Amino acid sequence: MNNTRRRFLKTGLMGSAAVAAGCTAEVSMDNEAAAEPWRPLRILILGGTGFIGPHMVREALRRGHEVELFNRGRTDSDLFPDLKLLIGDRDNGLEALEGGSWDAVVDNSGYVPRHVEDSARLLAPVVAHYLYISTISVYGDLSKPIDEDSAVGTLQDETTEEVTGETYGPLKALCEKRVISEVGAGRTTVLRPTYICGPGDRTDRYSYWPVRTMSGGEMLWPGTPEDDIQIIDVRDLANFTVDCLEKKTTGVYNTVTPKGSFKMGSLLEDCMAVTAANMVPTWVSADFLKKQESFYLPIWEDPTGENSQLLTVDGSRAAAAGLKNRPTRETARDTIAWWKTLPAERTATIKAGPTPEKEADVLGLWHEQNV
Ligand SMILES: NC(=O)c1ccc[n+]([C@@H]2O[C@H](COP(=O)([O-])OP(=O)(O)OC[C@H]3O[C@@H](n4cnc5c(N)ncnc54)[C@H](OP(=O)(O)O)[C@@H]3O)[C@@H](O)[C@H]2O)c1
């Protein structure tokens, strides 16, 4: 008999939420503790019915976990009729969360530090693990190489709650800080995705490329085929999110395709392969595009511009923790397949990228100057 006093937390009986609440029990055992049997996690998702949320919900359910949602009941409220929906508002309306307890919370819908702080403070005693979805937009200087230790952007006025193109990143950085200070770094995961792509994307930023390719004809491609880009397929993000909950992985992770692995030329090949379209690419230099007013192409960045490192973010930490990126062609294929299922009024206008007229104008000018 081994006289060593073995200590373990009685999580099997009490639930990890109770452990997180400080209700831990110390027991001594004479025998080796048996491996804890698998049990489903009870997961709360703040959000869950937008773009990334449904993928996370489905992945968690597929693996046998239990999921509850908290949102206002405005977005796609009948998407998951079988799930418990706690209705409330992150802005001073968290009552529906009171009295509950969960193994983990996934915070998808936090943009305002006060909202995130309120939910983190309320949930810290009753959840074991808080996973906050942040963004690579938190980084302050996108012209220098970026890893998780790079400095984040700051705001002159930290009380602002207005989410704009300029404040979005620094506000998310403050949200991260608030979660960590309320819940503690040892129980917090922060995921910083780059452009999230795939079926269900409401921004059309990635979808622009295969959808535009599908319409054929001469198409403007920016920069060179060697220009780096990065994305994260929403399903890979969802898988990694659930992995982190299951493995209790904590810390901060950039969630991106591996740095240097995806180029504009590969995007073009993906788009051609999944659309079989009669598209003719014309590569237009970054210098020329810089001079065009009101001309914006999603995801691509000028490799010599002030955001030059935005698409070469180091994702090795997440890869080492188990993030797996599917082939980008699969993202293109499934995005197009999903796009074709959408109603005509949704696909009549694509939300990102130039109008066909603007694209034709810029191409015309490019040809004039490059005869
Ligand atoms: N898209 C990208 O490329 C990208 C890149 C990096 C990071 N991100 C991050 O990804 C997250 C966005 O993902 P998503 O929109 O797809 O999330 P989601 O979980 O799929 O959807 C947003 C959810 O939040 C709920 N919600 C919105 N405002 C609320 C409020 N005031 N109170 C309670 N619930 C509220 C919505 O439901 P109701 O309307 O019914 O309340 C909806 O369920 C954000 O954290 C964003 O910063 C996105």
Coordinates of C-alpha atoms and ligand atoms in Angstrom, one line a residue:
M1 CA 0.0 0.0 0.0
N2 CA 1.3 3.4 -0.9
N3 CA 1.1 5.8 2.1
T4 CA 1.6 8.8 0.0
R5 CA -1.4 11.1 0.5
R6 CA -2.8 11.6 -3.0
R7 CA -4.8 14.7 -3.6
F8 CA -7.2 15.2 -6.4
L9 CA -10.2 17.3 -7.1
K10 CA -13.5 15.6 -7.0
T11 CA -14.5 17.1 -10.3
G12 CA -16.4 14.0 -11.4
L13 CA -18.9 14.5 -8.7
M14 CA -18.9 18.2 -8.3
G15 CA -18.5 19.4 -11.8
S16 CA -15.7 21.6 -12.9
A17 CA -17.9 24.7 -12.6
A18 CA -18.1 24.1 -8.9
V19 CA -14.4 23.6 -8.7
A20 CA -13.9 26.9 -10.5
A21 CA -16.2 28.4 -7.8
G22 CA -13.7 27.4 -5.2
C23 CA -15.8 24.4 -4.0
T24 CA -13.0 22.0 -4.2
A25 CA -12.8 18.9 -2.1
E26 CA -9.5 17.2 -1.1
V27 CA -9.7 13.5 -0.5
S28 CA -7.1 10.9 0.2
M29 CA -7.0 7.6 -1.6
D30 CA -5.2 4.5 -1.0
N31 CA -5.5 3.3 -4.6
E32 CA -4.3 5.0 -7.8
A33 CA -7.1 7.3 -8.9
A34 CA -8.9 5.8 -11.8
A35 CA -8.9 7.8 -15.0
E36 CA -11.8 10.2 -15.0
P37 CA -14.5 8.8 -17.3
W38 CA -15.4 11.0 -20.3
R39 CA -18.3 13.2 -19.7
P40 CA -19.8 15.9 -21.9
L41 CA -18.9 19.5 -21.2
R42 CA -21.7 21.9 -20.4
I43 CA -20.9 24.8 -22.7
L44 CA -22.4 28.3 -22.7
I45 CA -22.0 30.3 -25.9
L46 CA -22.4 34.1 -25.7
G47 CA -23.8 34.6 -29.2
G48 CA -24.1 31.5 -31.2
T49 CA -26.4 32.4 -34.0
G50 CA -24.3 34.6 -36.2
F51 CA -21.5 33.3 -38.4
I52 CA -18.9 31.5 -36.3
G53 CA -21.3 30.6 -33.5
P54 CA -23.4 28.0 -35.4
H55 CA -20.2 26.2 -36.5
M56 CA -19.1 26.1 -32.9
V57 CA -22.4 24.9 -31.7
R58 CA -22.6 22.1 -34.3
E59 CA -19.0 21.0 -33.6
A60 CA -19.6 20.9 -29.8
L61 CA -22.9 18.9 -30.3
R62 CA -21.2 16.6 -32.8
R63 CA -18.7 15.7 -30.1
G64 CA -21.4 15.0 -27.6
H65 CA -21.3 18.1 -25.5
E66 CA -24.2 20.1 -24.1
V67 CA -24.7 23.6 -25.3
E68 CA -26.7 26.6 -24.1
L69 CA -26.9 29.9 -25.8
F70 CA -27.2 33.5 -24.5
N71 CA -28.3 36.2 -26.9
R72 CA -31.1 38.7 -27.5
G73 CA -33.1 36.3 -29.6
R74 CA -32.9 38.6 -32.6
T75 CA -30.5 36.8 -35.0
D76 CA -31.7 33.6 -36.5
S77 CA -33.5 32.8 -33.3
D78 CA -35.0 29.5 -34.6
L79 CA -31.7 28.1 -35.7
F80 CA -31.3 25.7 -32.8
P81 CA -34.8 25.0 -31.6
D82 CA -33.6 22.1 -29.4
L83 CA -31.1 24.2 -27.4
K84 CA -31.7 26.1 -24.2
L85 CA -31.7 29.8 -25.1
L86 CA -31.1 32.3 -22.4
I87 CA -32.4 35.6 -23.6
G88 CA -30.7 38.7 -22.5
D89 CA -28.5 41.6 -23.6
R90 CA -24.8 42.0 -23.0
D91 CA -25.5 45.7 -22.3
N92 CA -26.9 45.6 -18.8
G93 CA -29.1 42.6 -19.3
L94 CA -27.3 39.6 -18.0
E95 CA -30.0 38.4 -15.6
A96 CA -30.7 35.2 -17.5
L97 CA -27.2 34.0 -16.7
E98 CA -27.7 34.3 -13.0
G99 CA -27.9 31.1 -11.1
G100 CA -26.4 29.0 -13.9
S101 CA -23.1 27.1 -14.0
W102 CA -21.2 25.7 -16.8
D103 CA -17.9 24.0 -17.5
A104 CA -16.9 26.5 -20.2
V105 CA -18.1 29.7 -21.8
V106 CA -17.3 30.8 -25.3
D107 CA -17.6 34.5 -25.7
N108 CA -18.2 35.3 -29.4
S109 CA -20.1 38.5 -29.1
G110 CA -17.9 40.7 -26.9
Y111 CA -16.8 44.0 -28.6
V112 CA -17.2 46.5 -25.7
P113 CA -14.9 46.1 -22.6
R114 CA -17.7 46.9 -20.2
H115 CA -19.9 44.2 -21.6
V116 CA -17.1 41.6 -21.5
E117 CA -16.1 42.6 -18.0
D118 CA -19.7 42.3 -16.8
S119 CA -20.1 38.8 -18.2
A120 CA -16.6 37.7 -17.1
R121 CA -17.2 39.0 -13.5
L122 CA -20.6 37.3 -13.3
L123 CA -19.4 34.0 -14.8
A124 CA -16.0 33.7 -13.2
P125 CA -17.3 31.9 -10.1
V126 CA -19.6 29.6 -12.0
V127 CA -17.6 28.5 -15.1
A128 CA -14.3 26.6 -15.1
H129 CA -13.0 28.0 -18.4
Y130 CA -13.6 31.3 -20.3
L131 CA -12.7 31.3 -24.0
Y132 CA -12.8 34.7 -25.6
I133 CA -12.9 35.2 -29.3
S134 CA -10.7 38.2 -30.1
T135 CA -9.0 39.2 -33.4
I136 CA -5.6 39.8 -34.9
S137 CA -6.8 43.4 -35.3
V138 CA -5.7 43.9 -31.6
Y139 CA -2.1 44.4 -32.8
G140 CA -0.9 48.0 -32.7
D141 CA 1.8 48.0 -35.4
L142 CA 0.9 45.9 -38.5
S143 CA 4.1 46.9 -40.3
K144 CA 6.3 44.7 -38.1
P145 CA 6.4 40.9 -37.7
I146 CA 3.5 39.8 -35.5
D147 CA 3.3 37.1 -32.9
E148 CA 1.2 36.8 -29.7
D149 CA 3.8 38.9 -27.7
S150 CA 3.6 41.8 -30.1
A151 CA 2.2 45.0 -28.6
V152 CA -1.5 45.6 -28.9
G153 CA -3.1 48.9 -30.0
T154 CA -4.3 51.4 -27.4
L155 CA -7.1 54.0 -27.2
Q156 CA -6.7 57.6 -26.0
D157 CA -10.2 57.3 -24.5
E158 CA -10.6 53.9 -22.9
T159 CA -14.2 54.6 -22.0
T160 CA -15.3 54.8 -25.6
E161 CA -17.9 52.2 -26.5
E162 CA -18.2 53.1 -30.2
V163 CA -17.0 50.3 -32.4
T164 CA -15.5 51.7 -35.6
G165 CA -12.7 50.5 -38.0
E166 CA -10.3 52.4 -35.8
T167 CA -11.5 51.4 -32.3
Y168 CA -12.4 47.8 -33.0
G169 CA -8.9 46.3 -32.5
P170 CA -7.9 48.3 -29.4
L171 CA -11.4 47.7 -27.9
K172 CA -11.0 43.9 -28.4
A173 CA -7.5 44.2 -26.7
L174 CA -9.2 45.8 -23.7
C175 CA -11.8 43.1 -23.7
E176 CA -9.1 40.5 -23.5
K177 CA -7.5 42.3 -20.6
R178 CA -10.8 42.5 -18.7
V179 CA -11.5 38.7 -19.1
I180 CA -8.0 37.8 -17.9
S181 CA -8.3 40.2 -14.9
E182 CA -11.8 38.9 -13.9
V183 CA -11.3 35.1 -14.6
G184 CA -7.5 34.8 -14.3
A185 CA -5.0 33.8 -17.0
G186 CA -5.0 30.2 -15.8
R187 CA -8.6 29.7 -16.8
T188 CA -8.8 31.9 -19.9
T189 CA -8.2 31.2 -23.6
V190 CA -8.0 34.1 -26.0
L191 CA -8.2 33.2 -29.7
R192 CA -7.2 35.9 -32.2
P193 CA -8.5 34.8 -35.6
T194 CA -7.5 36.5 -38.9
Y195 CA -10.2 36.8 -41.6
I196 CA -12.7 34.1 -40.8
C197 CA -13.9 32.4 -44.0
G198 CA -16.2 29.7 -45.3
P199 CA -19.9 28.8 -45.4
G200 CA -22.1 31.4 -43.6
D201 CA -19.7 34.3 -43.8
R202 CA -21.7 37.5 -43.8
T203 CA -18.9 39.9 -44.8
D204 CA -18.3 38.4 -48.3
R205 CA -14.6 39.4 -47.9
Y206 CA -13.2 36.0 -48.8
S207 CA -16.3 35.0 -50.8
Y208 CA -15.7 37.9 -53.2
W209 CA -12.8 36.0 -54.8
P210 CA -14.4 32.7 -55.8
V211 CA -17.8 34.5 -56.5
R212 CA -16.2 37.1 -58.7
T213 CA -14.1 34.4 -60.4
M214 CA -17.3 32.5 -61.1
S215 CA -18.7 35.4 -63.1
G216 CA -15.8 35.1 -65.5
G217 CA -14.3 37.6 -68.0
E218 CA -11.2 39.7 -67.2
M219 CA -10.7 40.0 -63.5
L220 CA -8.3 42.3 -61.6
W221 CA -5.9 40.5 -59.3
P222 CA -3.9 42.8 -57.1
G223 CA -0.1 42.7 -56.6
T224 CA 1.6 39.5 -57.5
P225 CA 0.8 35.8 -57.3
E226 CA 3.6 35.6 -54.6
D227 CA 1.8 38.1 -52.2
D228 CA 1.1 36.4 -48.9
I229 CA -2.5 36.1 -47.5
Q230 CA -3.9 34.4 -44.5
I231 CA -7.4 33.2 -43.6
I232 CA -8.9 30.8 -41.1
D233 CA -11.7 28.5 -42.2
V234 CA -14.6 28.9 -39.8
R235 CA -14.8 25.1 -39.3
D236 CA -11.1 24.9 -38.3
L237 CA -11.7 27.7 -35.8
A238 CA -14.7 25.9 -34.4
N239 CA -12.7 22.6 -34.1
F240 CA -9.8 24.4 -32.4
T241 CA -12.2 26.2 -30.0
V242 CA -13.8 22.9 -28.9
D243 CA -10.4 21.3 -28.7
C244 CA -9.3 24.1 -26.3
L245 CA -12.3 23.5 -24.1
E246 CA -11.8 19.7 -24.1
K247 CA -8.0 19.9 -23.4
K248 CA -8.4 22.9 -21.1
T249 CA -5.9 24.8 -23.3
T250 CA -5.3 28.3 -21.9
G251 CA -3.3 31.2 -23.2
V252 CA -3.4 33.5 -26.2
Y253 CA -3.3 32.1 -29.8
N254 CA -3.3 33.6 -33.2
T255 CA -5.6 31.4 -35.3
V256 CA -4.4 31.7 -39.0
T257 CA -3.2 29.6 -41.9
P258 CA 0.5 29.0 -41.5
K259 CA 2.6 32.0 -42.3
G260 CA 3.8 32.0 -45.9
S261 CA 1.7 29.0 -46.9
F262 CA -1.1 30.8 -48.7
K263 CA -0.4 33.2 -51.6
M264 CA -2.6 35.3 -53.9
G265 CA -1.6 32.9 -56.7
S266 CA -2.9 29.9 -54.7
L267 CA -6.1 31.7 -54.0
L268 CA -6.5 32.3 -57.8
E269 CA -5.9 28.6 -58.4
D270 CA -8.4 27.6 -55.8
C271 CA -11.0 29.9 -57.3
M272 CA -10.4 28.6 -60.8
A273 CA -10.5 25.0 -59.6
V274 CA -13.8 25.3 -57.8
T275 CA -15.7 27.4 -60.3
A276 CA -14.4 26.0 -63.6
A277 CA -15.1 29.6 -64.9
N278 CA -13.8 31.3 -68.0
M279 CA -12.0 34.0 -66.0
V280 CA -8.9 35.7 -67.3
P281 CA -6.7 37.2 -64.6
T282 CA -4.9 40.5 -64.9
W283 CA -2.3 41.2 -62.2
V284 CA -2.2 44.9 -61.4
S285 CA 0.7 46.3 -59.4
A286 CA 0.3 47.5 -55.8
D287 CA 1.9 50.8 -56.8
F288 CA -0.8 51.5 -59.4
L289 CA -3.6 50.4 -57.1
K290 CA -2.4 52.7 -54.3
K291 CA -3.2 55.7 -56.6
Q292 CA -6.8 54.6 -57.3
E293 CA -9.3 56.4 -55.2
S294 CA -12.1 54.4 -53.5
F295 CA -10.8 51.1 -54.8
Y296 CA -10.6 48.3 -52.2
L297 CA -10.0 44.6 -52.6
P298 CA -10.7 42.5 -49.5
I299 CA -8.1 40.4 -47.7
W300 CA -5.1 41.4 -49.9
E301 CA -2.7 43.9 -48.5
D302 CA 0.1 45.9 -50.3
P303 CA 3.2 44.0 -49.1
T304 CA 5.1 47.3 -48.8
G305 CA 2.3 49.2 -47.1
E306 CA 1.7 50.0 -43.5
N307 CA -0.3 46.8 -43.0
S308 CA 2.3 44.7 -44.6
Q309 CA 2.5 42.1 -41.8
L310 CA -1.2 41.7 -41.3
L311 CA -1.2 38.6 -43.5
T312 CA 2.0 37.0 -42.3
V313 CA 1.1 36.6 -38.6
D314 CA 2.9 33.8 -36.7
G315 CA 0.4 31.1 -36.0
S316 CA 2.9 28.5 -34.8
R317 CA 1.7 28.6 -31.2
A318 CA -1.8 27.5 -32.1
A319 CA -0.5 24.9 -34.5
A320 CA 1.6 23.4 -31.7
A321 CA -1.5 23.4 -29.5
G322 CA -3.4 21.4 -32.2
L323 CA -4.9 23.9 -34.7
K324 CA -5.3 22.2 -38.0
N325 CA -5.9 24.1 -41.2
R326 CA -7.8 22.3 -43.9
P327 CA -6.6 22.7 -47.6
T328 CA -7.7 26.2 -48.7
R329 CA -9.3 24.6 -51.8
E330 CA -11.8 23.1 -49.5
T331 CA -12.7 26.5 -48.1
A332 CA -13.2 27.8 -51.7
R333 CA -15.2 24.8 -52.7
D334 CA -17.5 24.9 -49.7
T335 CA -17.9 28.7 -49.9
I336 CA -19.1 28.5 -53.5
A337 CA -21.4 25.6 -52.7
W338 CA -22.9 27.5 -49.8
W339 CA -23.2 30.7 -51.9
K340 CA -25.2 28.9 -54.5
T341 CA -27.8 28.0 -51.9
L342 CA -28.5 31.6 -50.9
P343 CA -31.6 33.5 -52.2
A344 CA -31.2 35.7 -55.2
E345 CA -31.7 38.9 -53.2
R346 CA -28.7 38.0 -51.0
T347 CA -26.4 37.2 -53.9
A348 CA -27.5 40.1 -56.2
T349 CA -24.8 42.3 -54.7
I350 CA -21.6 41.2 -53.1
K351 CA -20.8 43.2 -49.9
A352 CA -17.1 43.3 -50.4
G353 CA -14.9 44.2 -53.4
P354 CA -15.4 46.7 -56.2
T355 CA -18.5 47.0 -58.3
P356 CA -18.1 45.5 -61.8
E357 CA -18.1 49.1 -63.2
K358 CA -15.3 50.2 -60.8
E359 CA -13.2 47.1 -61.5
A360 CA -13.6 47.7 -65.3
D361 CA -12.6 51.4 -64.9
V362 CA -9.5 50.5 -63.0
L363 CA -8.6 47.8 -65.5
G364 CA -9.1 50.2 -68.4
L365 CA -6.8 52.7 -66.8
W366 CA -4.2 50.0 -66.1
H367 CA -4.2 48.9 -69.8
E368 CA -4.0 52.5 -71.0
Q369 CA -0.9 53.1 -68.9
N370 CA 0.7 49.7 -69.7
V371 CA 0.3 49.4 -73.4
Ligands
LIG1 N1 -15.6 37.8 -39.2 C1 -14.3 37.8 -39.1 O1 -13.5 37.7 -40.1 C2 -13.7 37.9 -37.7 C3 -12.3 38.0 -37.6 C4 -11.7 38.0 -36.4 C5 -12.5 38.0 -35.2 N2 -13.8 38.0 -35.3 C6 -14.7 37.9 -34.1 O2 -15.7 36.9 -34.3 C7 -16.8 37.3 -33.5 C8 -18.0 37.5 -34.3 O3 -18.5 36.3 -34.7 P1 -20.0 36.1 -35.1 O4 -20.8 37.3 -35.3 O5 -20.0 35.2 -36.2 O6 -20.6 35.5 -33.7 P2 -21.8 34.6 -33.5 O7 -21.8 34.0 -32.1 O8 -22.0 33.7 -34.6 O9 -23.0 35.7 -33.6 C9 -23.2 36.9 -32.9 C10 -24.1 36.6 -31.8 O10 -24.1 37.5 -30.8 C11 -25.4 37.8 -30.4 N3 -25.4 39.2 -29.9 C12 -25.1 40.3 -30.6 N4 -25.3 41.4 -29.8 C13 -25.7 41.0 -28.6 C14 -26.0 41.6 -27.4 N5 -25.9 42.9 -27.2 N6 -26.3 40.8 -26.3 C15 -26.4 39.5 -26.4 N7 -26.1 38.8 -27.6 C16 -25.8 39.5 -28.7 C17 -26.3 37.6 -31.7 O11 -27.6 37.3 -31.4 P3 -28.7 38.4 -31.2 O12 -28.6 39.4 -32.3 O13 -30.0 37.6 -31.2 O14 -28.5 39.0 -29.9 C18 -25.5 36.4 -32.3 O15 -26.0 35.2 -31.7 C19 -16.5 38.6 -32.9 O16 -15.9 38.4 -31.6 C20 -15.4 39.2 -33.8 O17 -14.6 40.1 -33.2 C21 -14.5 37.9 -36.6

